[in-house]
Amino acid sequence: MANKKRVLLVLRRMGIGGIEQATKTLATALESAGHEAHLLVLKGASALPSDAPFQTHHHDVDRASRKGLGRLCHLADKLLLTPLIKQSGFIWRGKRCSQEFKRYIGGLEDTYGHFDLLLIRGQGAFENLWAFDDERTWRVVEAVTGRFPADVKGRWLARALYQDKKLLFVSRGVEKEVGQYLERQGVTPLRSEILYNAVPISTIRRMATADKDLHLHKPYLLHVARLVPVKNQQRLIAAYHQAVNQGLEHDLVIIGDGSERRHLEAQVMALGLAAKVHFLGQKDNPYPWIKDATALVLSSNFEGLGIVLIEALALGTQCVACDVPGGIGEVLTGPQARLLAAPTVEALADKMREAVTDPVTIDDSMVKAFEAPRIISDLVALAPETTDVLYAPST
């Protein structure tokens, strides 16, 4: 392959969240397109898949950077600088980690060859590597978490993370939301582009043909997400309760787990919905459930893109979602836009019932923009024509 690219994708931790899954999907898509993908996890115990079709690496840059003089710097940061300047811990840690990252990447390149692109994904990785950059490096931004106040210290911290950096936004909605925040902080990125998360549509359709491990004998609405506050399942359950009181007969199936599960189960019990709401926990393959659902329902306060919506559309399942900041409005377009709800219990309940009584017809054109070959083509075009040696971390 004449224009084969070698790409390094960097995460702080490996888990089951959307960022991690999207990164693994991107790495797999790169390999399928004839490129060479490497995934590097910077912290925590390695949970990398042993059968991944791409190269995997684990190097705890924070721990490794504490050796020798670095340990003294770590203690000074922890005991003096961070307590003195609140929220500044990543500044001091990031200097050490960026130096260690530069050293480690040099070793990888000695073994595998020069990387054409480096993608750093998620705020945790941004913080650990804020002082590292070169012309091949892009930060992939799904949202701004842990926002800093609009004062002198806050602007200093925000500038460390984003000033003169190359930013890849996963949707126009995220670009708008983050751009407004950075403008308030007086931060100017070096360059910014939109790159949607790739969705492995053919793989999803194949996985959806598997048998479900549990069968419901009634039609159901489905919610698939981590059970965490930003997904706002409390609003989902309250809206479902209202829709049931207004005549909805479908059950509600919830796939996912997280910190809010116990509270949500208590909410279901208090509303008398225990016989109609089914918590299935985390599932490695939710796609048979998505394929057979009458509609997928999202109640989030924010979605960077809303990959599960794209997956549902790929399986011919209509979607109901709250019209909130982020990329949902870029996924649910055309006829699907009719089932976007204002972020209230009443509006979401109305759209649940509408999906049942007047469903949207789904077709393949709704997912064309998110197919992996198109995303990979856009990504590799970001690689500079010529590459220089790694720059030293900024000071």
mmCIF file of C-alpha atoms in Angstrom:
data_model
loop_
_atom_site.group_PDB
_atom_site.id
_atom_site.type_symbol
_atom_site.label_atom_id
_atom_site.label_comp_id
_atom_site.label_asym_id
_atom_site.label_seq_id
_atom_site.Cartn_x
_atom_site.Cartn_y
_atom_site.Cartn_z
ATOM 1 C CA MET A 1 0.000 0.000 0.000
ATOM 2 C CA ALA A 2 1.793 3.096 -1.300
ATOM 3 C CA ASN A 3 0.289 5.567 1.167
ATOM 4 C CA LYS A 4 0.165 3.293 4.206
ATOM 5 C CA LYS A 5 0.168 5.249 7.466
ATOM 6 C CA ARG A 6 1.346 4.244 10.928
ATOM 7 C CA VAL A 7 -0.955 5.744 13.576
ATOM 8 C CA LEU A 8 -0.612 5.800 17.370
ATOM 9 C CA LEU A 9 -3.830 6.146 19.420
ATOM 10 C CA VAL A 10 -3.331 7.136 23.062
ATOM 11 C CA LEU A 11 -5.730 6.620 25.990
ATOM 12 C CA ARG A 12 -5.235 7.277 29.691
ATOM 13 C CA ARG A 13 -7.037 4.082 30.757
ATOM 14 C CA MET A 14 -8.731 1.134 29.107
ATOM 15 C CA GLY A 15 -12.308 0.501 30.190
ATOM 16 C CA ILE A 16 -15.775 -0.082 28.766
ATOM 17 C CA GLY A 17 -16.752 3.539 28.112
ATOM 18 C CA GLY A 18 -17.559 5.165 24.795
ATOM 19 C CA ILE A 19 -14.116 6.732 24.307
ATOM 20 C CA GLU A 20 -12.376 3.391 24.746
ATOM 21 C CA GLN A 21 -14.769 1.549 22.431
ATOM 22 C CA ALA A 22 -14.530 4.251 19.763
ATOM 23 C CA THR A 23 -10.731 4.127 19.923
ATOM 24 C CA LYS A 24 -10.633 0.352 19.469
ATOM 25 C CA THR A 25 -13.080 0.658 16.574
ATOM 26 C CA LEU A 26 -10.885 3.285 14.923
ATOM 27 C CA ALA A 27 -7.753 1.142 15.359
ATOM 28 C CA THR A 28 -9.513 -1.870 13.828
ATOM 29 C CA ALA A 29 -10.800 0.234 10.927
ATOM 30 C CA LEU A 30 -7.295 1.558 10.252
ATOM 31 C CA GLU A 31 -5.958 -1.985 10.008
ATOM 32 C CA SER A 32 -8.836 -3.055 7.770
ATOM 33 C CA ALA A 33 -8.022 -0.163 5.435
ATOM 34 C CA GLY A 34 -4.400 -1.336 5.120
ATOM 35 C CA HIS A 35 -2.777 1.035 7.614
ATOM 36 C CA GLU A 36 -0.853 0.157 10.782
ATOM 37 C CA ALA A 37 -2.546 1.030 14.085
ATOM 38 C CA HIS A 38 -1.051 1.065 17.580
ATOM 39 C CA LEU A 39 -3.020 1.612 20.800
ATOM 40 C CA LEU A 40 -1.162 2.850 23.891
ATOM 41 C CA VAL A 41 -2.701 2.964 27.371
ATOM 42 C CA LEU A 42 -0.930 5.297 29.808
ATOM 43 C CA LYS A 43 -2.176 4.251 33.221
ATOM 44 C CA GLY A 44 -3.648 1.451 35.308
ATOM 45 C CA ALA A 45 -3.533 -2.276 34.831
ATOM 46 C CA SER A 46 -3.424 -3.333 31.217
ATOM 47 C CA ALA A 47 -6.784 -4.647 30.008
ATOM 48 C CA LEU A 48 -5.910 -4.672 26.327
ATOM 49 C CA PRO A 49 -7.503 -7.369 24.171
ATOM 50 C CA SER A 50 -5.099 -10.210 23.420
ATOM 51 C CA ASP A 51 -6.714 -10.906 20.043
ATOM 52 C CA ALA A 52 -6.835 -7.305 18.801
ATOM 53 C CA PRO A 53 -6.053 -6.886 15.080
ATOM 54 C CA PHE A 54 -3.767 -3.953 15.960
ATOM 55 C CA GLN A 55 -0.625 -3.488 18.051
ATOM 56 C CA THR A 56 -1.274 -2.804 21.751
ATOM 57 C CA HIS A 57 1.011 -1.226 24.332
ATOM 58 C CA HIS A 58 0.775 -0.319 28.015
ATOM 59 C CA HIS A 59 3.132 2.099 29.736
ATOM 60 C CA ASP A 60 2.278 3.907 32.969
ATOM 61 C CA VAL A 61 3.984 7.216 32.229
ATOM 62 C CA ASP A 62 3.108 8.669 35.634
ATOM 63 C CA ARG A 63 4.675 5.794 37.556
ATOM 64 C CA ALA A 64 7.688 5.585 35.258
ATOM 65 C CA SER A 65 8.317 9.337 35.547
ATOM 66 C CA ARG A 66 8.715 9.130 39.336
ATOM 67 C CA LYS A 67 12.060 7.340 39.192
ATOM 68 C CA GLY A 68 15.249 9.074 40.346
ATOM 69 C CA LEU A 69 14.906 12.858 40.447
ATOM 70 C CA GLY A 70 11.350 12.447 39.221
ATOM 71 C CA ARG A 71 10.330 11.060 42.618
ATOM 72 C CA LEU A 72 11.510 14.218 44.342
ATOM 73 C CA CYS A 73 9.578 16.299 41.808
ATOM 74 C CA HIS A 74 6.487 14.180 42.423
ATOM 75 C CA LEU A 75 6.698 14.723 46.175
ATOM 76 C CA ALA A 76 7.217 18.466 45.733
ATOM 77 C CA ASP A 77 4.196 18.604 43.419
ATOM 78 C CA LYS A 78 2.003 16.605 45.781
ATOM 79 C CA LEU A 79 3.031 18.189 49.065
ATOM 80 C CA LEU A 80 3.709 21.787 48.040
ATOM 81 C CA LEU A 81 2.677 23.001 44.583
ATOM 82 C CA THR A 82 -0.709 21.317 44.176
ATOM 83 C CA PRO A 83 -1.964 22.277 47.680
ATOM 84 C CA LEU A 84 -0.717 25.827 47.078
ATOM 85 C CA ILE A 85 -2.378 26.181 43.644
ATOM 86 C CA LYS A 86 -5.649 24.233 43.591
ATOM 87 C CA GLN A 87 -6.456 22.201 40.427
ATOM 88 C CA SER A 88 -2.881 22.579 39.168
ATOM 89 C CA GLY A 89 -1.759 19.002 39.859
ATOM 90 C CA PHE A 90 -1.826 18.020 36.191
ATOM 91 C CA ILE A 91 0.545 20.892 35.317
ATOM 92 C CA TRP A 92 3.405 19.495 37.366
ATOM 93 C CA ARG A 93 2.549 15.854 36.684
ATOM 94 C CA GLY A 94 2.151 16.555 32.969
ATOM 95 C CA LYS A 95 5.675 17.921 32.635
ATOM 96 C CA ARG A 96 7.121 14.684 34.016
ATOM 97 C CA CYS A 97 4.732 12.467 32.075
ATOM 98 C CA SER A 98 5.360 14.273 28.796
ATOM 99 C CA GLN A 99 9.104 13.746 29.109
ATOM 100 C CA GLU A 100 8.572 10.047 29.835
ATOM 101 C CA PHE A 101 6.088 9.759 26.967
ATOM 102 C CA LYS A 102 8.626 11.284 24.553
ATOM 103 C CA ARG A 103 11.235 8.758 25.697
ATOM 104 C CA TYR A 104 8.849 5.814 25.384
ATOM 105 C CA ILE A 105 7.562 6.823 21.934
ATOM 106 C CA GLY A 106 11.148 7.058 20.754
ATOM 107 C CA GLY A 107 11.605 3.429 21.789
ATOM 108 C CA LEU A 108 8.437 2.362 19.962
ATOM 109 C CA GLU A 109 9.634 4.110 16.824
ATOM 110 C CA ASP A 110 12.997 2.349 17.059
ATOM 111 C CA THR A 111 11.069 -0.925 16.997
ATOM 112 C CA TYR A 112 8.164 -0.270 14.625
ATOM 113 C CA GLY A 113 9.175 2.765 12.594
ATOM 114 C CA HIS A 114 8.093 6.388 12.416
ATOM 115 C CA PHE A 115 4.500 7.283 13.337
ATOM 116 C CA ASP A 116 2.674 9.434 10.803
ATOM 117 C CA LEU A 117 -0.081 10.493 13.223
ATOM 118 C CA LEU A 118 -0.483 10.570 17.008
ATOM 119 C CA LEU A 119 -4.030 10.880 18.386
ATOM 120 C CA ILE A 120 -4.384 11.661 22.112
ATOM 121 C CA ARG A 121 -7.910 10.945 23.257
ATOM 122 C CA GLY A 122 -9.793 12.159 26.347
ATOM 123 C CA GLN A 123 -9.119 14.800 28.984
ATOM 124 C CA GLY A 124 -7.227 12.416 31.266
ATOM 125 C CA ALA A 125 -4.673 11.827 28.518
ATOM 126 C CA PHE A 126 -4.643 15.540 27.642
ATOM 127 C CA GLU A 127 -3.674 16.368 31.235
ATOM 128 C CA ASN A 128 -0.902 13.783 31.477
ATOM 129 C CA LEU A 129 0.563 14.849 28.115
ATOM 130 C CA TRP A 130 -0.248 18.576 27.976
ATOM 131 C CA ALA A 131 3.444 19.476 27.594
ATOM 132 C CA PHE A 132 4.008 17.141 24.650
ATOM 133 C CA ASP A 133 3.376 18.096 21.054
ATOM 134 C CA ASP A 134 4.712 17.899 17.538
ATOM 135 C CA GLU A 135 3.205 18.472 14.120
ATOM 136 C CA ARG A 136 1.762 14.938 13.963
ATOM 137 C CA THR A 137 -0.199 15.207 17.218
ATOM 138 C CA TRP A 138 -3.965 15.804 17.465
ATOM 139 C CA ARG A 139 -6.149 15.872 20.584
ATOM 140 C CA VAL A 140 -9.532 14.154 20.038
ATOM 141 C CA VAL A 141 -12.163 16.126 21.966
ATOM 142 C CA GLU A 142 -15.522 14.556 22.918
ATOM 143 C CA ALA A 143 -16.405 17.192 25.542
ATOM 144 C CA VAL A 144 -14.789 19.499 28.055
ATOM 145 C CA THR A 145 -14.898 17.931 31.484
ATOM 146 C CA GLY A 146 -13.565 19.527 34.648
ATOM 147 C CA ARG A 147 -13.967 23.042 33.298
ATOM 148 C CA PHE A 148 -11.892 25.727 34.953
ATOM 149 C CA PRO A 149 -13.285 29.056 36.218
ATOM 150 C CA ALA A 150 -12.938 32.109 33.978
ATOM 151 C CA ASP A 151 -10.268 33.777 36.095
ATOM 152 C CA VAL A 152 -6.504 34.170 35.798
ATOM 153 C CA LYS A 153 -5.727 30.730 37.174
ATOM 154 C CA GLY A 154 -8.487 29.077 35.139
ATOM 155 C CA ARG A 155 -7.240 30.646 31.927
ATOM 156 C CA TRP A 156 -3.697 29.504 32.709
ATOM 157 C CA LEU A 157 -4.872 25.911 33.215
ATOM 158 C CA ALA A 158 -7.085 25.921 30.111
ATOM 159 C CA ARG A 159 -4.262 27.348 28.005
ATOM 160 C CA ALA A 160 -1.968 24.532 29.112
ATOM 161 C CA LEU A 161 -4.414 21.963 27.758
ATOM 162 C CA TYR A 162 -5.579 23.617 24.536
ATOM 163 C CA GLN A 163 -3.537 26.663 23.502
ATOM 164 C CA ASP A 164 -1.822 26.125 20.118
ATOM 165 C CA LYS A 165 -2.927 22.467 20.062
ATOM 166 C CA LYS A 166 -4.481 20.656 17.099
ATOM 167 C CA LEU A 167 -8.003 19.590 18.056
ATOM 168 C CA LEU A 168 -10.240 16.959 16.468
ATOM 169 C CA PHE A 169 -13.887 17.337 17.482
ATOM 170 C CA VAL A 170 -16.197 14.313 17.235
ATOM 171 C CA SER A 171 -19.137 16.480 16.149
ATOM 172 C CA ARG A 172 -19.989 20.039 15.180
ATOM 173 C CA GLY A 173 -22.009 20.279 18.370
ATOM 174 C CA VAL A 174 -18.926 19.512 20.447
ATOM 175 C CA GLU A 175 -16.891 21.984 18.410
ATOM 176 C CA LYS A 176 -19.457 24.684 19.160
ATOM 177 C CA GLU A 177 -19.722 23.869 22.880
ATOM 178 C CA VAL A 178 -15.976 23.574 23.449
ATOM 179 C CA GLY A 179 -15.202 26.511 21.181
ATOM 180 C CA GLN A 180 -17.400 28.803 23.253
ATOM 181 C CA TYR A 181 -15.653 27.643 26.443
ATOM 182 C CA LEU A 182 -12.179 28.183 24.971
ATOM 183 C CA GLU A 183 -13.133 31.625 23.683
ATOM 184 C CA ARG A 184 -14.235 32.630 27.180
ATOM 185 C CA GLN A 185 -10.871 31.416 28.477
ATOM 186 C CA GLY A 186 -8.912 33.332 25.829
ATOM 187 C CA VAL A 187 -7.572 30.111 24.294
ATOM 188 C CA THR A 188 -6.809 29.756 20.584
ATOM 189 C CA PRO A 189 -6.108 26.264 19.202
ATOM 190 C CA LEU A 190 -3.557 25.959 16.424
ATOM 191 C CA ARG A 191 -6.054 24.125 14.211
ATOM 192 C CA SER A 192 -9.372 22.339 14.557
ATOM 193 C CA GLU A 193 -11.237 19.796 12.428
ATOM 194 C CA ILE A 194 -14.342 17.600 12.671
ATOM 195 C CA LEU A 195 -13.874 13.820 12.613
ATOM 196 C CA TYR A 196 -16.882 11.657 13.414
ATOM 197 C CA ASN A 197 -16.345 8.423 15.294
ATOM 198 C CA ALA A 198 -16.236 5.470 12.912
ATOM 199 C CA VAL A 199 -18.947 2.831 13.310
ATOM 200 C CA PRO A 200 -18.278 -0.788 12.145
ATOM 201 C CA ILE A 201 -21.673 -1.213 10.511
ATOM 202 C CA SER A 202 -21.120 -4.639 8.910
ATOM 203 C CA THR A 203 -19.759 -6.040 12.198
ATOM 204 C CA ILE A 204 -22.729 -4.681 14.148
ATOM 205 C CA ARG A 205 -25.178 -6.229 11.710
ATOM 206 C CA ARG A 206 -23.426 -9.589 11.958
ATOM 207 C CA MET A 207 -23.400 -9.493 15.780
ATOM 208 C CA ALA A 208 -27.086 -8.585 15.815
ATOM 209 C CA THR A 209 -27.953 -12.004 14.368
ATOM 210 C CA ALA A 210 -26.857 -13.779 17.577
ATOM 211 C CA ASP A 211 -29.473 -15.199 19.933
ATOM 212 C CA LYS A 212 -30.467 -13.172 22.984
ATOM 213 C CA ASP A 213 -29.802 -14.827 26.348
ATOM 214 C CA LEU A 214 -33.218 -13.685 27.572
ATOM 215 C CA HIS A 215 -36.473 -13.328 25.672
ATOM 216 C CA LEU A 216 -39.284 -10.952 26.484
ATOM 217 C CA HIS A 217 -42.742 -11.823 25.283
ATOM 218 C CA LYS A 218 -43.789 -8.193 24.889
ATOM 219 C CA PRO A 219 -42.533 -5.415 22.618
ATOM 220 C CA TYR A 220 -40.080 -3.095 24.338
ATOM 221 C CA LEU A 221 -38.285 0.222 24.222
ATOM 222 C CA LEU A 222 -34.547 0.004 24.855
ATOM 223 C CA HIS A 223 -31.930 2.160 26.575
ATOM 224 C CA VAL A 224 -28.212 1.329 26.239
ATOM 225 C CA ALA A 225 -25.699 3.418 28.214
ATOM 226 C CA ARG A 226 -23.548 3.553 31.314
ATOM 227 C CA LEU A 227 -25.718 4.215 34.360
ATOM 228 C CA VAL A 228 -24.090 7.505 35.322
ATOM 229 C CA PRO A 229 -25.485 11.003 36.008
ATOM 230 C CA VAL A 230 -24.706 12.512 32.586
ATOM 231 C CA LYS A 231 -26.909 9.869 30.920
ATOM 232 C CA ASN A 232 -29.820 11.010 33.138
ATOM 233 C CA GLN A 233 -31.704 7.726 33.405
ATOM 234 C CA GLN A 234 -33.795 9.295 36.156
ATOM 235 C CA ARG A 235 -35.418 11.390 33.420
ATOM 236 C CA LEU A 236 -35.809 8.276 31.265
ATOM 237 C CA ILE A 237 -37.648 6.343 33.983
ATOM 238 C CA ALA A 238 -39.830 9.307 34.957
ATOM 239 C CA ALA A 239 -40.770 9.849 31.297
ATOM 240 C CA TYR A 240 -41.487 6.151 30.812
ATOM 241 C CA HIS A 241 -43.721 6.192 33.899
ATOM 242 C CA GLN A 242 -45.664 9.125 32.479
ATOM 243 C CA ALA A 243 -45.962 7.432 29.067
ATOM 244 C CA VAL A 244 -47.282 4.250 30.723
ATOM 245 C CA ASN A 245 -49.883 6.296 32.586
ATOM 246 C CA GLN A 246 -50.884 7.747 29.208
ATOM 247 C CA GLY A 247 -51.417 4.311 27.668
ATOM 248 C CA LEU A 248 -47.980 3.027 26.568
ATOM 249 C CA GLU A 249 -47.938 -0.782 26.855
ATOM 250 C CA HIS A 250 -44.321 -1.489 25.868
ATOM 251 C CA ASP A 251 -41.819 -2.653 28.480
ATOM 252 C CA LEU A 252 -38.535 -0.806 29.016
ATOM 253 C CA VAL A 253 -35.224 -2.678 28.820
ATOM 254 C CA ILE A 254 -32.076 -1.023 30.214
ATOM 255 C CA ILE A 255 -28.654 -2.372 29.207
ATOM 256 C CA GLY A 256 -25.636 -0.998 31.055
ATOM 257 C CA ASP A 257 -24.223 -0.644 34.528
ATOM 258 C CA GLY A 258 -22.727 2.067 36.666
ATOM 259 C CA SER A 259 -22.817 4.144 39.801
ATOM 260 C CA GLU A 260 -26.516 5.056 39.479
ATOM 261 C CA ARG A 261 -27.954 1.559 39.149
ATOM 262 C CA ARG A 262 -29.047 1.159 42.780
ATOM 263 C CA HIS A 263 -30.786 4.561 42.759
ATOM 264 C CA LEU A 264 -32.498 3.821 39.458
ATOM 265 C CA GLU A 265 -33.754 0.452 40.658
ATOM 266 C CA ALA A 266 -35.158 2.189 43.740
ATOM 267 C CA GLN A 267 -36.872 4.754 41.498
ATOM 268 C CA VAL A 268 -38.470 1.950 39.459
ATOM 269 C CA MET A 269 -39.724 0.253 42.615
ATOM 270 C CA ALA A 270 -41.137 3.501 44.005
ATOM 271 C CA LEU A 271 -43.059 4.130 40.766
ATOM 272 C CA GLY A 272 -44.509 0.610 40.721
ATOM 273 C CA LEU A 273 -42.744 -0.317 37.481
ATOM 274 C CA ALA A 274 -40.786 -3.371 38.642
ATOM 275 C CA ALA A 275 -42.749 -5.713 36.355
ATOM 276 C CA LYS A 276 -42.185 -3.535 33.283
ATOM 277 C CA VAL A 277 -38.602 -2.223 33.580
ATOM 278 C CA HIS A 278 -35.811 -4.775 33.082
ATOM 279 C CA PHE A 279 -32.214 -4.038 34.120
ATOM 280 C CA LEU A 280 -29.989 -6.432 32.144
ATOM 281 C CA GLY A 281 -26.606 -5.062 33.223
ATOM 282 C CA GLN A 282 -23.594 -4.719 30.946
ATOM 283 C CA LYS A 283 -23.669 -6.854 27.791
ATOM 284 C CA ASP A 284 -20.770 -7.503 25.439
ATOM 285 C CA ASN A 285 -23.227 -7.837 22.577
ATOM 286 C CA PRO A 286 -26.274 -5.586 22.949
ATOM 287 C CA TYR A 287 -27.019 -5.606 19.229
ATOM 288 C CA PRO A 288 -29.658 -8.389 19.122
ATOM 289 C CA TRP A 289 -31.573 -6.363 21.714
ATOM 290 C CA ILE A 290 -31.178 -3.172 19.683
ATOM 291 C CA LYS A 291 -32.298 -4.869 16.470
ATOM 292 C CA ASP A 292 -35.499 -6.188 18.051
ATOM 293 C CA ALA A 293 -36.456 -3.033 19.963
ATOM 294 C CA THR A 294 -39.344 -0.852 18.832
ATOM 295 C CA ALA A 295 -37.126 2.163 19.525
ATOM 296 C CA LEU A 296 -33.858 3.063 21.230
ATOM 297 C CA VAL A 297 -34.293 5.875 23.777
ATOM 298 C CA LEU A 298 -31.555 8.216 25.057
ATOM 299 C CA SER A 299 -32.115 10.671 27.900
ATOM 300 C CA SER A 300 -28.609 12.158 28.188
ATOM 301 C CA ASN A 301 -27.732 15.680 29.275
ATOM 302 C CA PHE A 302 -24.923 15.694 26.681
ATOM 303 C CA GLU A 303 -23.618 13.351 23.980
ATOM 304 C CA GLY A 304 -20.375 13.907 22.125
ATOM 305 C CA LEU A 305 -21.822 12.120 19.114
ATOM 306 C CA GLY A 306 -24.152 9.365 20.318
ATOM 307 C CA ILE A 307 -22.610 6.248 18.767
ATOM 308 C CA VAL A 308 -25.368 3.977 20.075
ATOM 309 C CA LEU A 309 -27.862 6.001 18.004
ATOM 310 C CA ILE A 310 -25.841 5.301 14.855
ATOM 311 C CA GLU A 311 -25.668 1.619 15.777
ATOM 312 C CA ALA A 312 -29.444 1.509 16.205
ATOM 313 C CA LEU A 313 -30.036 3.181 12.838
ATOM 314 C CA ALA A 314 -27.640 0.698 11.214
ATOM 315 C CA LEU A 315 -29.892 -2.075 12.538
ATOM 316 C CA GLY A 316 -33.072 -0.425 11.285
ATOM 317 C CA THR A 317 -34.210 0.695 14.741
ATOM 318 C CA GLN A 318 -35.705 4.158 15.169
ATOM 319 C CA CYS A 319 -34.374 6.436 17.911
ATOM 320 C CA VAL A 320 -35.877 8.776 20.500
ATOM 321 C CA ALA A 321 -33.460 11.182 22.164
ATOM 322 C CA CYS A 322 -33.322 14.426 24.092
ATOM 323 C CA ASP A 323 -32.215 17.348 21.944
ATOM 324 C CA VAL A 324 -29.212 18.390 24.043
ATOM 325 C CA PRO A 325 -25.761 19.890 23.355
ATOM 326 C CA GLY A 326 -23.359 17.689 21.421
ATOM 327 C CA GLY A 327 -23.812 15.619 18.293
ATOM 328 C CA ILE A 328 -27.271 14.036 18.644
ATOM 329 C CA GLY A 329 -28.805 16.502 16.185
ATOM 330 C CA GLU A 330 -26.168 15.510 13.601
ATOM 331 C CA VAL A 331 -27.108 11.838 13.878
ATOM 332 C CA LEU A 332 -30.902 12.112 14.057
ATOM 333 C CA THR A 333 -31.579 14.073 10.888
ATOM 334 C CA GLY A 334 -34.250 13.952 8.202
ATOM 335 C CA PRO A 335 -37.288 11.899 9.253
ATOM 336 C CA GLN A 336 -35.547 10.897 12.490
ATOM 337 C CA ALA A 337 -35.450 14.507 13.681
ATOM 338 C CA ARG A 338 -39.164 14.188 14.382
ATOM 339 C CA LEU A 339 -38.371 12.033 17.435
ATOM 340 C CA LEU A 340 -36.005 14.550 19.040
ATOM 341 C CA ALA A 341 -37.488 15.653 22.369
ATOM 342 C CA ALA A 342 -36.930 18.728 24.456
ATOM 343 C CA PRO A 343 -34.954 17.655 27.547
ATOM 344 C CA THR A 344 -37.990 17.371 29.810
ATOM 345 C CA VAL A 345 -39.893 14.427 31.237
ATOM 346 C CA GLU A 346 -43.093 15.464 29.462
ATOM 347 C CA ALA A 347 -41.503 15.884 26.030
ATOM 348 C CA LEU A 348 -39.576 12.617 26.248
ATOM 349 C CA ALA A 349 -42.734 10.749 27.271
ATOM 350 C CA ASP A 350 -44.587 12.203 24.283
ATOM 351 C CA LYS A 351 -41.857 11.090 21.846
ATOM 352 C CA MET A 352 -41.786 7.570 23.314
ATOM 353 C CA ARG A 353 -45.491 7.237 22.584
ATOM 354 C CA GLU A 354 -45.079 8.797 19.146
ATOM 355 C CA ALA A 355 -42.374 6.247 18.253
ATOM 356 C CA VAL A 356 -44.894 3.480 19.006
ATOM 357 C CA THR A 357 -47.971 4.997 17.366
ATOM 358 C CA ASP A 358 -46.259 6.682 14.378
ATOM 359 C CA PRO A 359 -42.834 5.066 13.845
ATOM 360 C CA VAL A 360 -40.085 6.466 11.629
ATOM 361 C CA THR A 361 -38.904 4.352 8.690
ATOM 362 C CA ILE A 362 -35.123 3.864 8.801
ATOM 363 C CA ASP A 363 -32.936 3.494 5.695
ATOM 364 C CA ASP A 364 -29.213 3.026 5.035
ATOM 365 C CA SER A 365 -28.653 6.643 4.008
ATOM 366 C CA MET A 366 -28.972 7.673 7.666
ATOM 367 C CA VAL A 367 -25.610 6.095 8.567
ATOM 368 C CA LYS A 368 -23.520 6.829 5.452
ATOM 369 C CA ALA A 369 -21.622 9.696 7.106
ATOM 370 C CA PHE A 370 -20.345 7.394 9.872
ATOM 371 C CA GLU A 371 -19.082 4.450 7.817
ATOM 372 C CA ALA A 372 -15.505 3.508 8.672
ATOM 373 C CA PRO A 373 -13.906 3.862 5.194
ATOM 374 C CA ARG A 374 -15.032 7.492 4.948
ATOM 375 C CA ILE A 375 -13.756 8.305 8.456
ATOM 376 C CA ILE A 376 -10.383 6.630 7.843
ATOM 377 C CA SER A 377 -9.910 8.545 4.587
ATOM 378 C CA ASP A 378 -10.526 11.827 6.409
ATOM 379 C CA LEU A 379 -8.200 10.820 9.248
ATOM 380 C CA VAL A 380 -5.135 9.815 7.237
ATOM 381 C CA ALA A 381 -5.462 13.034 5.230
ATOM 382 C CA LEU A 382 -4.482 14.859 8.448
ATOM 383 C CA ALA A 383 -0.992 13.353 8.431
ATOM 384 C CA PRO A 384 1.657 15.926 7.507
ATOM 385 C CA GLU A 385 3.428 15.318 4.216
ATOM 386 C CA THR A 386 6.789 15.415 5.967
ATOM 387 C CA THR A 387 7.524 14.634 9.603
ATOM 388 C CA ASP A 388 10.245 15.921 11.870
ATOM 389 C CA VAL A 389 11.826 14.353 14.924
ATOM 390 C CA LEU A 390 9.868 14.640 18.128
ATOM 391 C CA TYR A 391 9.922 18.061 19.657
ATOM 392 C CA ALA A 392 10.985 18.382 23.256
ATOM 393 C CA PRO A 393 8.088 19.021 25.659
ATOM 394 C CA SER A 394 7.195 22.689 25.874
ATOM 395 C CA THR A 395 8.225 24.661 28.917
#
